[in-house]
mmCIF file of C-alpha atoms in Angstrom:
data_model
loop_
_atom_site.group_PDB
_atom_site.id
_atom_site.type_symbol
_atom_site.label_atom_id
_atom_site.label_comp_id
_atom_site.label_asym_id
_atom_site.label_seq_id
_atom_site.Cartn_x
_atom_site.Cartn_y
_atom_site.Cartn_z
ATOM 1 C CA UNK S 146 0.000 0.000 0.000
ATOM 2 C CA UNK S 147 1.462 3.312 -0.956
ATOM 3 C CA UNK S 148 2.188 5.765 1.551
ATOM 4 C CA UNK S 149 0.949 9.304 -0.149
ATOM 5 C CA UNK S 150 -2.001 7.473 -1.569
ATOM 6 C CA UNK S 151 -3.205 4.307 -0.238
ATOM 7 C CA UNK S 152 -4.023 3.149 -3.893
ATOM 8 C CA UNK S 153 -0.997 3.923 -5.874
ATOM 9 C CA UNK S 154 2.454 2.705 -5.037
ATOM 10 C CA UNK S 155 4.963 5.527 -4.027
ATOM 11 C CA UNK S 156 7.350 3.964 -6.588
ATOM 12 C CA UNK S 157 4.260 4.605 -9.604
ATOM 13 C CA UNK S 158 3.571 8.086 -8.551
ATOM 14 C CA UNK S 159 3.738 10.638 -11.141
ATOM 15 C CA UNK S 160 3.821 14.472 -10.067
ATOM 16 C CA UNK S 161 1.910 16.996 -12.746
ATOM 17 C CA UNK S 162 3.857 18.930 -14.955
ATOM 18 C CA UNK S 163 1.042 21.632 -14.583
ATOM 19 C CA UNK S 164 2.754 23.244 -11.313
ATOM 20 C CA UNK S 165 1.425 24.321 -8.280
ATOM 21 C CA UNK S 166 -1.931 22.919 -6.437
ATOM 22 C CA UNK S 167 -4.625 24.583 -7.534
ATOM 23 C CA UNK S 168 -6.089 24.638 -4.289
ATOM 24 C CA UNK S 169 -3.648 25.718 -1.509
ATOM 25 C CA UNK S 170 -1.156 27.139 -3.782
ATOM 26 C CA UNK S 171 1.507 25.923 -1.831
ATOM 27 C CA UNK S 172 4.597 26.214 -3.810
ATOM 28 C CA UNK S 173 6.717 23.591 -2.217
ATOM 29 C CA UNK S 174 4.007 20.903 -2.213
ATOM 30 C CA UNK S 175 4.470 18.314 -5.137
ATOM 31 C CA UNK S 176 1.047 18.174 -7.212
ATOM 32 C CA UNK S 177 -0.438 15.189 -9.362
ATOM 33 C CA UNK S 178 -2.556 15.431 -12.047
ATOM 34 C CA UNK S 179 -6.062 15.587 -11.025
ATOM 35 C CA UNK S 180 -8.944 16.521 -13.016
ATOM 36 C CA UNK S 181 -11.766 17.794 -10.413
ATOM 37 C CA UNK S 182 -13.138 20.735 -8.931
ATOM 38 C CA UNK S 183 -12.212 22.183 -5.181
ATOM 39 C CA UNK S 184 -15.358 21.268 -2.629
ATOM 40 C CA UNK S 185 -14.903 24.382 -0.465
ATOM 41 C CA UNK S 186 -13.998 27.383 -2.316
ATOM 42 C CA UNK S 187 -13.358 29.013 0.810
ATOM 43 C CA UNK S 188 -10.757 26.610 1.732
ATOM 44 C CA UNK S 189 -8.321 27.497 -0.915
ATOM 45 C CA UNK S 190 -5.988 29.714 -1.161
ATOM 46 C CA UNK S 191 -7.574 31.751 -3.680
ATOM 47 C CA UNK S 192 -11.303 31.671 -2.549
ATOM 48 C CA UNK S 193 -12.653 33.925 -5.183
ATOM 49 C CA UNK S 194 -11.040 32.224 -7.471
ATOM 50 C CA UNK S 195 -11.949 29.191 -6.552
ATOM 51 C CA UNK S 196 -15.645 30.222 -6.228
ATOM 52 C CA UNK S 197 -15.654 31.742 -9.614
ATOM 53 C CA UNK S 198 -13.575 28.581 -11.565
ATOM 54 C CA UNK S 199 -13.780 25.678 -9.011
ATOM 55 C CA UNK S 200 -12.501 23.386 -11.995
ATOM 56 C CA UNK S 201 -9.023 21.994 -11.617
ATOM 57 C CA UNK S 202 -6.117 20.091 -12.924
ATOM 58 C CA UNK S 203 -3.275 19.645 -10.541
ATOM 59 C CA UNK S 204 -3.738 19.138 -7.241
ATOM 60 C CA UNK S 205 -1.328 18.008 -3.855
ATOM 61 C CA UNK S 206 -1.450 14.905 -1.811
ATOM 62 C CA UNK S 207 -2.521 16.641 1.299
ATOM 63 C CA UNK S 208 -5.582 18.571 -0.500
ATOM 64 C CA UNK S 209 -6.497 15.513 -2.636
ATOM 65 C CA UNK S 210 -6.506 13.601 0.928
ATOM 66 C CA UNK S 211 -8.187 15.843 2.647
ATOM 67 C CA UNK S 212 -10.990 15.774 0.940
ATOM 68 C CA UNK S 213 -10.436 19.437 -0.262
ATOM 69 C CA UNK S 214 -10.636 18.126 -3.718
ATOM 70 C CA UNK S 215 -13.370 15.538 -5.447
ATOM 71 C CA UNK S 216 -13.721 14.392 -8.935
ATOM 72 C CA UNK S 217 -16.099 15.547 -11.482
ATOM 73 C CA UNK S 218 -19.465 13.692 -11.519
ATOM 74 C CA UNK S 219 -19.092 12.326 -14.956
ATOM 75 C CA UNK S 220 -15.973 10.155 -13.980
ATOM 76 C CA UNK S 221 -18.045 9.001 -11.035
ATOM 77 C CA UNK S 222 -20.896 8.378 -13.103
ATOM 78 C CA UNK S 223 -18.471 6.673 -15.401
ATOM 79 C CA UNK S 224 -16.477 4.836 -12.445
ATOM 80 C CA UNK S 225 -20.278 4.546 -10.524
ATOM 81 C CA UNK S 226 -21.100 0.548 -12.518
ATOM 82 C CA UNK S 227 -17.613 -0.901 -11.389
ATOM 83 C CA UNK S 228 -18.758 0.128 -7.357
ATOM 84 C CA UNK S 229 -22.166 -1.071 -8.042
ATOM 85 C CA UNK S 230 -20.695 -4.207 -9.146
ATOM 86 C CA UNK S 231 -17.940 -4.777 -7.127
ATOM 87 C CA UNK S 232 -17.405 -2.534 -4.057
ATOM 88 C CA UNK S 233 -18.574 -3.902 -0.692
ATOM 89 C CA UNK S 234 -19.033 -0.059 0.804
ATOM 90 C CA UNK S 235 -20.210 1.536 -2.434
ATOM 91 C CA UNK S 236 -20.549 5.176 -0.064
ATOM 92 C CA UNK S 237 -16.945 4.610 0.743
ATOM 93 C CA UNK S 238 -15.560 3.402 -2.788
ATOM 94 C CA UNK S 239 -16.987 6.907 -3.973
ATOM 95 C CA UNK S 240 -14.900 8.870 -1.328
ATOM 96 C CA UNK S 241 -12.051 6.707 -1.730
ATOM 97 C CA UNK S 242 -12.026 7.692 -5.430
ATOM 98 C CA UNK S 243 -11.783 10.794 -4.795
ATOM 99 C CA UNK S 244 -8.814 10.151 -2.970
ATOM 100 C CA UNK S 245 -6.992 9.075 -5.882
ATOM 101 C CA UNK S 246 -4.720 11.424 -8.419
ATOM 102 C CA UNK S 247 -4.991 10.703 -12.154
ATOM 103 C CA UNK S 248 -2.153 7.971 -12.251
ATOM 104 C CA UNK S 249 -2.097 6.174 -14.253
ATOM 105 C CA UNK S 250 -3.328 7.807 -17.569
ATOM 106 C CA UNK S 251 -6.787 6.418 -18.368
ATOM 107 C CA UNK S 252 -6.733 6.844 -22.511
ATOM 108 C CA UNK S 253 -10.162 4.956 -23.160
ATOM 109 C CA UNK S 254 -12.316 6.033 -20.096
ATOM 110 C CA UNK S 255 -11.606 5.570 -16.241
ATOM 111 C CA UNK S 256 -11.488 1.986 -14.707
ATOM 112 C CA UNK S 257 -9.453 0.749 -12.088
ATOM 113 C CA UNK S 258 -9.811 -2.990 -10.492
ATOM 114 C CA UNK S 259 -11.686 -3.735 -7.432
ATOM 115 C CA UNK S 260 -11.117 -7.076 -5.966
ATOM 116 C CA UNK S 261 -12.128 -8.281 -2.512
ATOM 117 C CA UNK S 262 -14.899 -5.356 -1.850
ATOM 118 C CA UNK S 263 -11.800 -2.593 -2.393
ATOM 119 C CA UNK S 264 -10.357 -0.292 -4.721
ATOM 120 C CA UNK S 265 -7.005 -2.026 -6.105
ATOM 121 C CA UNK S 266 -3.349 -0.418 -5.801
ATOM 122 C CA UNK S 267 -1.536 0.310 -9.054
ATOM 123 C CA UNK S 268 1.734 -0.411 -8.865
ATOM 124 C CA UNK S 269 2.923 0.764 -12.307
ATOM 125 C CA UNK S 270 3.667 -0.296 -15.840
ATOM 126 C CA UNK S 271 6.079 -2.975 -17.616
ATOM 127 C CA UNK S 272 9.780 -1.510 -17.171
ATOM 128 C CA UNK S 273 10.620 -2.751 -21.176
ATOM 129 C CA UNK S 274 8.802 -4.329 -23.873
ATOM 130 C CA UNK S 275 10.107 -7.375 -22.808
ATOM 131 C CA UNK S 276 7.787 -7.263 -19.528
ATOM 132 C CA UNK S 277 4.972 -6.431 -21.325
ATOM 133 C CA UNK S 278 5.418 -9.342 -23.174
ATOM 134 C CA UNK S 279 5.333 -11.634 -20.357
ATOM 135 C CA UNK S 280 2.360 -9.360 -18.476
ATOM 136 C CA UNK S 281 -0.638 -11.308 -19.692
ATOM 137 C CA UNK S 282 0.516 -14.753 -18.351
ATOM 138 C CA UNK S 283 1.363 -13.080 -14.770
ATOM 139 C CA UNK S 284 -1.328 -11.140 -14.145
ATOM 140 C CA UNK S 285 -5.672 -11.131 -14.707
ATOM 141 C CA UNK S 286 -6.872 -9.110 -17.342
ATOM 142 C CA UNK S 287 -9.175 -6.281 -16.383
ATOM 143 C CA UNK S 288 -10.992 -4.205 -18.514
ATOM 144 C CA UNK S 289 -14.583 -2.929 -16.235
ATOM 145 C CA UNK S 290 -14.517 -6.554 -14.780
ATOM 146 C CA UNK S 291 -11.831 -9.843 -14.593
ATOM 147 C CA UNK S 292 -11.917 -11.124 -17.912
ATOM 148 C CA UNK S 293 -10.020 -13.463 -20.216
ATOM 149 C CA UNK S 294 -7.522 -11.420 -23.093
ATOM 150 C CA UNK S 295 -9.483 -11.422 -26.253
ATOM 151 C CA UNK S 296 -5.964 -11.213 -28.411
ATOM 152 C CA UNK S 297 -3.769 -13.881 -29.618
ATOM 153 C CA UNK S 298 -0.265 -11.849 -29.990
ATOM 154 C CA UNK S 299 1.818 -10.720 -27.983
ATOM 155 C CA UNK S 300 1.630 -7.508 -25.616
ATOM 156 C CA UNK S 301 3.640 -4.998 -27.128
ATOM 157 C CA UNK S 302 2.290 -1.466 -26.938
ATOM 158 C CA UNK S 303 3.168 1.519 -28.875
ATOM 159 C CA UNK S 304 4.177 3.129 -25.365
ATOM 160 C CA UNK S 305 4.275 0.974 -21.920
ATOM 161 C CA UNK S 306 1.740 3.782 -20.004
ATOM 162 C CA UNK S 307 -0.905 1.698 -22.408
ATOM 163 C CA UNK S 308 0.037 -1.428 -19.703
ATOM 164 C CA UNK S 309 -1.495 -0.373 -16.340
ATOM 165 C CA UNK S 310 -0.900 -3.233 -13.747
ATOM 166 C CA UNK S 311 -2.271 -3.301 -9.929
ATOM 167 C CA UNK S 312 -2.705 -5.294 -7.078
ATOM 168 C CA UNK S 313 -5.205 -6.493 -4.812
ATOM 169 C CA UNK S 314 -4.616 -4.921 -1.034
ATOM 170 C CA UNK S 315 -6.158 -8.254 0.624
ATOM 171 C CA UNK S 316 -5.264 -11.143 -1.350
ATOM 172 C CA UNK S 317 -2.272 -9.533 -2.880
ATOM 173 C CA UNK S 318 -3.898 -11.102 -6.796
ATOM 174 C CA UNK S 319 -2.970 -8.552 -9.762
ATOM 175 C CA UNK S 320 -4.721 -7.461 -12.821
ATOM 176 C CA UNK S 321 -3.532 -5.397 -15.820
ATOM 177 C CA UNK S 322 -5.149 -2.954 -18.124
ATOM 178 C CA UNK S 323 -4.412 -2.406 -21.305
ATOM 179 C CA UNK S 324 -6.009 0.777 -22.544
ATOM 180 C CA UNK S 325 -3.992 1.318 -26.427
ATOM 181 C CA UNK S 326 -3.645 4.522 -27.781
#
């Protein structure tokens, strides 16, 4: 379980190149990427601002943990069918989301594995091609629920963020998605 965010490995974390939190502002603070709005306008730094344009893109651990921050209703509308299905606290699935920065890039929609009642932990992508190659006999296929690979060549993408891989927090099983460009 990562530290910063319980659902993403430290080692797979990705800070934003868009600068600053949007919220707080705070200079020093690394920020992920983060497509959402603030919840409090008057909690940020900029409240008018804020008010005005709540809509943002880059956002810091302790905001996005905080609760400062949530996700735009169409990805939870989007993500909503996976909790129905699988979540054992669907209330707390939805705030856990929230919880979690854009990594990894999501090309084709959001999803991201639940197994055992919980949100899974990704813990990054193949290293080389060669590891993608050897992904789909290691680890379940995921794409919106466990199923089998519907290809018969190998796994080589045109870039290795395609490959998303994660694992369970409870049984420790992993899935991958693979989300071409």
């Amino acid at each position: 379980m990562g530290i910063t965010f319980r659902y993403i490995a430290d080692i797979a974390l990705e800070p934003s190149e868009l600068g600053e939190c949007q919220c707080c502002e705070r200079a020093a603070a690394v920020s992920y990427n983060y497509r959402g709005e603030i919840v409090d306008p008057s909690a940020a730094a900029n409240s008018k601002l804020a008010e005005e344009e709540p809509e943002i893109y880059a956002a810091c651990a302790g905001c996005i943990n905080a609760g400062l921050v949530r996700k735009s209703d169409y990805e939870i509308a989007d993500i909503q069918k996976l909790i129905n299905r699988f979540a054992s606290d669907k209330q707390d699935a939805v705030k856990q989301y929230h919880r979690i920065p854009h990594i990894p890039l999501m090309m084709q929609g959001e999803d991201w594995p639940l197994c055992c009642g919980d949100w899974c932990e990704f813990i990054g992508v193949p290293t080389d091609y060669n590891e993608s190659v050897r992904v789909v006999s290691q680890h379940q296929f995921w794409d919106r629920r466990p199923v089998e690979p519907h290809w018969d060549f190998e796994l080589k993408p045109e870039s290795l963020r395609e490959i998303c891989i994660f694992r369970c927090l409870s049984c420790r099983k992993t899935y991958f998605i693979w989300q071409p460009t």
